[in-house]
Amino acid sequence: MNDDISLWDFVTRHWEKLLEQTGQHIGLTFMSISLAILVGVPTGILISRKRKLSSPILAFAGVLQTIPSLALLGLLIPVLGIGPKPAIAALFLYGLLPIIRNTYTGIVNINPEIKEAARGLGMSYKQSLLKVELPLAMPIIIAGIRIATIINVGVATLAAYIAAGGLGEFIFGGISLNNTTMMLAGAIPAALLALLFDFLLSRFQKMRFRKVASIFYIMMAIVLLSGFYIIPSIERSKLLAGFTPEFMGRADGYIGLQQTYGLNIPTVVVNDAVMYKAIYEKKLDVVSGYGTDGRINAYKLVSLEDDRKIFPPYYAAPIIKERTLERFPELESVLNLLAGRINDSTMTSLNYQADYLHREPAVIAREFLESQNLYKPSRPVGKSSVRIGSKVFDEQYILASIYTQLIRGYTDLNVLPKTGLGGTKICFDALMNDQIDLYPEYTGTGLTVMLHADTATVRRLAVNKDTVYAYVNRAFKQRFRVKWLMPVGFNNTYAIMMRKEDVRRLGIRTISDLSKYSNLQR
Amino acid sequence: MISIRQVSKSFGDNTAINGLSLDISDGEHVILLGPSGSGKTTLLRMINGLITPSSGTILINGQDIGEQPQHELRRQIGYVLQRNSLFPHYSVEENIGVVPNLLKWNKQAIRQRVKELMKKLHLPEKYLSRKPDELSGGEAQRVNIARALATDPPILLMDEPFSALDAIARKSIREEFMQLDEFQKKTIIMVSHDIQEAFELGDTILLLHHGELVQKGRPSELLYNPANGFVKHFLSNDYLQLSLAVTSIAELWNYLSGEGNNVEDFAGELACDTTVWKAMELFQGRKEDCQFVAIRHERTGEWKRVTWGNLMNAYNLLQYNSRR
């Protein structure tokens, strides 16, 4: 894609942020691995002594390993909240298996003659362990620690989803913002970190046990001491904002808030799936949401007024490649059946059914189409098929389902759903690389993310929803040979949200009020 | 003194040792012989508490070994294992110094003792810092013996210490070991499956079968007065060689004819308490051109200058007459 600046420029411009993220990344990995060693090595020793325990404990650690990383983070949030605590806990659990298993294997596989010699010469259990078994098993134990460390450097990028920082902020920001440079600015240091840690640990493998043991004790001391500082690191006396990686990097997002409103507020990066729950549970006070999100009412949130108009209109419309339309001209009229049918409140209520009541998007879609008298049963399918994509949030799933049912009811085309594509960049890249044929996009996103429109252009166009639509449609045709079909009707604008009670208590109504309040706090 | 009283040991349904009782006196060299599965290694390992008897007691100097901390008991008893059981991450010096270290000797004393033992066992001092994987099999086993002797324990347990070595290394290490003063003054209990080795090293042979003691006695007693058919059968393959190894030249002195009195012209010199087998080995190693060996009778001071033929004749006459 056309990245405006080179990687070097990006790094020099954002080096402070990069250093901070790298520091957080190292901290998360170091803490979690140290804890995993602290628990894993003794557990490995225990099951090498009591062999009966080995199968259940190894199986349990193996099961932990198979839980998808995001799911594990999600499971830990109700218990540990957001921030470094659940991230370290999840990484700790991931590190356990290789360390336990290698400690166990290392000790069990020592030549029995040597173990017998240790006993026969009069070593106590403890002496045999410390003088013979652990030193001989050490290369294998360290190999386990190396594996765990490399896994955790990788998984720690996901910590960005739950406000624990780390290099994932750039990586996921880059993915959602269609910004390869930003992605690489996070991914390259992460890869280098993995290599560096692996190299350092390989040095340990060759050292004598006594030295390694003393380094190990020092490390444990550092962890125990730093535990007191790292864990409560997010201050809670002031208001705390949590923004998605995408919002953090968008001109019509955090950057706009800083430039236009002069907003200066402690901020963490957090995944939108976690964000609403976190603000509801008072882990966060200010979040970036979407105007039509179904959870706004459910979680008693209020959108602040965008009094200086930094958010352009985000009218949803399907975008489709012109080549696809040439092959299947009937698609245009079918997809346009939905034009203007869903207003803000309808979309919010559809989202509510999915976000909060956890109903199936396909069921919601069918009920909606029936209520609009648009539903037709599926026709027998012909040979051709179209692929519908969606981003990874409920509104997109619902729209994708509605389009699927319309196409199946009104044409002979088969539909292959390719839903749940990570972010704007992944979705749009999939469209350009002919992996999907169409997906629902928002005019404001097209304007700022794909077309990289500058602030002045955004402000000029943002006055009117139709001018934005006309602008993106024209520009997309020229640049990408992609057509914007008719907008569905609702405006899913970005919104800055706070809890109702806070808004009332602090007298904040607009984003300007929030900015004023947070500046007073400092 | 080691007393074994009514000791039995079962592993599941398998009885390894069945109601065994015996005494071993101080300084006695006892060899445990028997076919595989006869319980000899189990018996050895019960003496230093590596295996706990299912019933019965083992006393060392009147004290029940089950009533003392096992690792402290084991530090008082030297232990040499079958195969290469040196600690691979320790140098030769650290390996030999393991038990003194456990007993918290000071560093100076440990180093001195290690050097002393290395000298006795013909290990060059430059080996101090070598790792076990840099040693030959014979060298490693010498270090292994040195490790067991480090604190000069009164009792030495050996579990087939020479079996993993090739024939030549085995013989030379065995002979070196027999010449150590440590060997002379210690109570030694050794498991062996090599009958000739047993006859060479042992004062007393314990022959075990199915976990029971079949016969206990001097080598010649086992050979000439076997307790039953099993003992006879067990020794039958090596009968001639064993017999040569238990017969001393003094026993056939009267049948031995000398060849002249030239006391200059002989290949070697022997005392008459050596065994016939040893004398034959000397013939094997003699110079091509000389067929004579001089033998001296300690009590009378008489000399005989004999050939291989003289020796064989005398042995045959002794056998013939004793059988009649």
PDB file of N, CA and C in Angstrom, chain B residues 256-293:
ATOM      1  N   LEU B 256      58.064 -81.401  42.937  1.00  0.00           N
ATOM      2  CA  LEU B 256      58.681 -80.518  41.959  1.00  0.00           C
ATOM      3  C   LEU B 256      60.164 -80.821  41.836  1.00  0.00           C
ATOM      4  N   SER B 257      60.611 -81.206  40.611  1.00  0.00           N
ATOM      5  CA  SER B 257      62.033 -81.483  40.418  1.00  0.00           C
ATOM      6  C   SER B 257      62.696 -80.272  39.795  1.00  0.00           C
ATOM      7  N   GLY B 258      63.919 -79.935  40.298  1.00  0.00           N
ATOM      8  CA  GLY B 258      64.656 -78.785  39.783  1.00  0.00           C
ATOM      9  C   GLY B 258      65.576 -79.196  38.657  1.00  0.00           C
ATOM     10  N   GLU B 259      66.058 -78.227  37.885  1.00  0.00           N
ATOM     11  CA  GLU B 259      66.947 -78.477  36.749  1.00  0.00           C
ATOM     12  C   GLU B 259      68.246 -77.747  36.995  1.00  0.00           C
ATOM     13  N   GLY B 260      69.183 -78.370  37.694  1.00  0.00           N
ATOM     14  CA  GLY B 260      70.504 -77.770  37.886  1.00  0.00           C
ATOM     15  C   GLY B 260      70.474 -76.641  38.886  1.00  0.00           C
ATOM     16  N   ASN B 261      71.615 -76.048  39.106  1.00  0.00           N
ATOM     17  CA  ASN B 261      71.745 -75.063  40.164  1.00  0.00           C
ATOM     18  C   ASN B 261      72.228 -73.695  39.697  1.00  0.00           C
ATOM     19  N   ASN B 262      72.241 -73.498  38.366  1.00  0.00           N
ATOM     20  CA  ASN B 262      72.712 -72.220  37.846  1.00  0.00           C
ATOM     21  C   ASN B 262      71.758 -71.107  38.244  1.00  0.00           C
ATOM     22  N   VAL B 263      72.067 -70.400  39.288  1.00  0.00           N
ATOM     23  CA  VAL B 263      71.133 -69.400  39.823  1.00  0.00           C
ATOM     24  C   VAL B 263      71.116 -68.122  38.989  1.00  0.00           C
ATOM     25  N   GLU B 264      71.993 -68.031  37.983  1.00  0.00           N
ATOM     26  CA  GLU B 264      71.993 -66.830  37.136  1.00  0.00           C
ATOM     27  C   GLU B 264      70.956 -66.944  36.013  1.00  0.00           C
ATOM     28  N   ASP B 265      70.820 -68.154  35.473  1.00  0.00           N
ATOM     29  CA  ASP B 265      70.089 -68.310  34.219  1.00  0.00           C
ATOM     30  C   ASP B 265      68.616 -68.634  34.448  1.00  0.00           C
ATOM     31  N   PHE B 266      67.803 -67.617  34.806  1.00  0.00           N
ATOM     32  CA  PHE B 266      66.347 -67.837  34.877  1.00  0.00           C
ATOM     33  C   PHE B 266      65.619 -66.537  34.525  1.00  0.00           C
ATOM     34  N   ALA B 267      64.365 -66.723  34.141  1.00  0.00           N
ATOM     35  CA  ALA B 267      63.608 -65.576  33.618  1.00  0.00           C
ATOM     36  C   ALA B 267      62.938 -64.781  34.733  1.00  0.00           C
ATOM     37  N   GLY B 268      62.690 -65.418  35.845  1.00  0.00           N
ATOM     38  CA  GLY B 268      62.010 -64.690  36.906  1.00  0.00           C
ATOM     39  C   GLY B 268      62.127 -65.475  38.192  1.00  0.00           C
ATOM     40  N   GLU B 269      61.623 -64.835  39.255  1.00  0.00           N
ATOM     41  CA  GLU B 269      61.807 -65.416  40.569  1.00  0.00           C
ATOM     42  C   GLU B 269      60.459 -65.412  41.279  1.00  0.00           C
ATOM     43  N   LEU B 270      60.113 -66.475  41.961  1.00  0.00           N
ATOM     44  CA  LEU B 270      58.809 -66.566  42.625  1.00  0.00           C
ATOM     45  C   LEU B 270      58.972 -67.043  44.056  1.00  0.00           C
ATOM     46  N   ALA B 271      58.035 -66.613  44.926  1.00  0.00           N
ATOM     47  CA  ALA B 271      57.976 -67.216  46.263  1.00  0.00           C
ATOM     48  C   ALA B 271      57.061 -68.420  46.159  1.00  0.00           C
ATOM     49  N   CYS B 272      57.199 -69.413  47.042  1.00  0.00           N
ATOM     50  CA  CYS B 272      56.453 -70.652  46.829  1.00  0.00           C
ATOM     51  C   CYS B 272      55.008 -70.562  47.291  1.00  0.00           C
ATOM     52  N   ASP B 273      54.587 -69.407  47.904  1.00  0.00           N
ATOM     53  CA  ASP B 273      53.153 -69.301  48.235  1.00  0.00           C
ATOM     54  C   ASP B 273      52.331 -68.777  47.057  1.00  0.00           C
ATOM     55  N   THR B 274      52.977 -68.499  45.936  1.00  0.00           N
ATOM     56  CA  THR B 274      52.197 -68.106  44.751  1.00  0.00           C
ATOM     57  C   THR B 274      51.459 -69.319  44.224  1.00  0.00           C
ATOM     58  N   THR B 275      50.392 -69.025  43.486  1.00  0.00           N
ATOM     59  CA  THR B 275      49.616 -70.135  42.929  1.00  0.00           C
ATOM     60  C   THR B 275      50.295 -70.644  41.663  1.00  0.00           C
ATOM     61  N   VAL B 276      49.929 -71.824  41.299  1.00  0.00           N
ATOM     62  CA  VAL B 276      50.465 -72.422  40.075  1.00  0.00           C
ATOM     63  C   VAL B 276      50.099 -71.541  38.879  1.00  0.00           C
ATOM     64  N   TRP B 277      48.855 -71.008  38.927  1.00  0.00           N
ATOM     65  CA  TRP B 277      48.355 -70.162  37.834  1.00  0.00           C
ATOM     66  C   TRP B 277      49.273 -68.954  37.636  1.00  0.00           C
ATOM     67  N   LYS B 278      49.688 -68.339  38.734  1.00  0.00           N
ATOM     68  CA  LYS B 278      50.572 -67.174  38.657  1.00  0.00           C
ATOM     69  C   LYS B 278      51.928 -67.550  38.056  1.00  0.00           C
ATOM     70  N   ALA B 279      52.399 -68.726  38.490  1.00  0.00           N
ATOM     71  CA  ALA B 279      53.684 -69.181  37.965  1.00  0.00           C
ATOM     72  C   ALA B 279      53.600 -69.403  36.466  1.00  0.00           C
ATOM     73  N   MET B 280      52.457 -69.923  36.007  1.00  0.00           N
ATOM     74  CA  MET B 280      52.278 -70.161  34.576  1.00  0.00           C
ATOM     75  C   MET B 280      52.251 -68.846  33.807  1.00  0.00           C
ATOM     76  N   GLU B 281      51.639 -67.825  34.451  1.00  0.00           N
ATOM     77  CA  GLU B 281      51.624 -66.507  33.801  1.00  0.00           C
ATOM     78  C   GLU B 281      53.034 -65.978  33.625  1.00  0.00           C
ATOM     79  N   LEU B 282      53.884 -66.277  34.605  1.00  0.00           N
ATOM     80  CA  LEU B 282      55.260 -65.809  34.523  1.00  0.00           C
ATOM     81  C   LEU B 282      55.996 -66.478  33.358  1.00  0.00           C
ATOM     82  N   PHE B 283      55.698 -67.761  33.170  1.00  0.00           N
ATOM     83  CA  PHE B 283      56.289 -68.453  32.023  1.00  0.00           C
ATOM     84  C   PHE B 283      55.850 -67.807  30.722  1.00  0.00           C
ATOM     85  N   GLN B 284      54.576 -67.440  30.682  1.00  0.00           N
ATOM     86  CA  GLN B 284      54.049 -66.838  29.455  1.00  0.00           C
ATOM     87  C   GLN B 284      54.764 -65.549  29.108  1.00  0.00           C
ATOM     88  N   GLY B 285      55.126 -64.821  30.127  1.00  0.00           N
ATOM     89  CA  GLY B 285      55.747 -63.523  29.871  1.00  0.00           C
ATOM     90  C   GLY B 285      57.267 -63.614  29.787  1.00  0.00           C
ATOM     91  N   ARG B 286      57.861 -64.826  29.723  1.00  0.00           N
ATOM     92  CA  ARG B 286      59.315 -64.951  29.789  1.00  0.00           C
ATOM     93  C   ARG B 286      59.973 -64.588  28.465  1.00  0.00           C
ATOM     94  N   LYS B 287      61.288 -64.384  28.547  1.00  0.00           N
ATOM     95  CA  LYS B 287      62.069 -64.135  27.325  1.00  0.00           C
ATOM     96  C   LYS B 287      62.147 -65.415  26.509  1.00  0.00           C
ATOM     97  N   GLU B 288      62.229 -65.279  25.166  1.00  0.00           N
ATOM     98  CA  GLU B 288      62.243 -66.425  24.266  1.00  0.00           C
ATOM     99  C   GLU B 288      63.283 -67.482  24.640  1.00  0.00           C
ATOM    100  N   ASP B 289      64.497 -67.022  24.924  1.00  0.00           N
ATOM    101  CA  ASP B 289      65.630 -67.957  25.001  1.00  0.00           C
ATOM    102  C   ASP B 289      65.799 -68.603  26.370  1.00  0.00           C
ATOM    103  N   CYS B 290      64.964 -68.276  27.339  1.00  0.00           N
ATOM    104  CA  CYS B 290      65.172 -68.854  28.673  1.00  0.00           C
ATOM    105  C   CYS B 290      63.925 -69.588  29.116  1.00  0.00           C
ATOM    106  N   GLN B 291      64.058 -70.836  29.532  1.00  0.00           N
ATOM    107  CA  GLN B 291      62.892 -71.640  29.886  1.00  0.00           C
ATOM    108  C   GLN B 291      62.748 -71.817  31.385  1.00  0.00           C
ATOM    109  N   PHE B 292      63.595 -71.165  32.163  1.00  0.00           N
ATOM    110  CA  PHE B 292      63.627 -71.460  33.604  1.00  0.00           C
ATOM    111  C   PHE B 292      63.036 -70.346  34.462  1.00  0.00           C
ATOM    112  N   VAL B 293      62.431 -70.792  35.547  1.00  0.00           N
ATOM    113  CA  VAL B 293      61.962 -69.853  36.564  1.00  0.00           C
ATOM    114  C   VAL B 293      62.521 -70.340  37.897  1.00  0.00           C
TER     115      VAL B 293
END
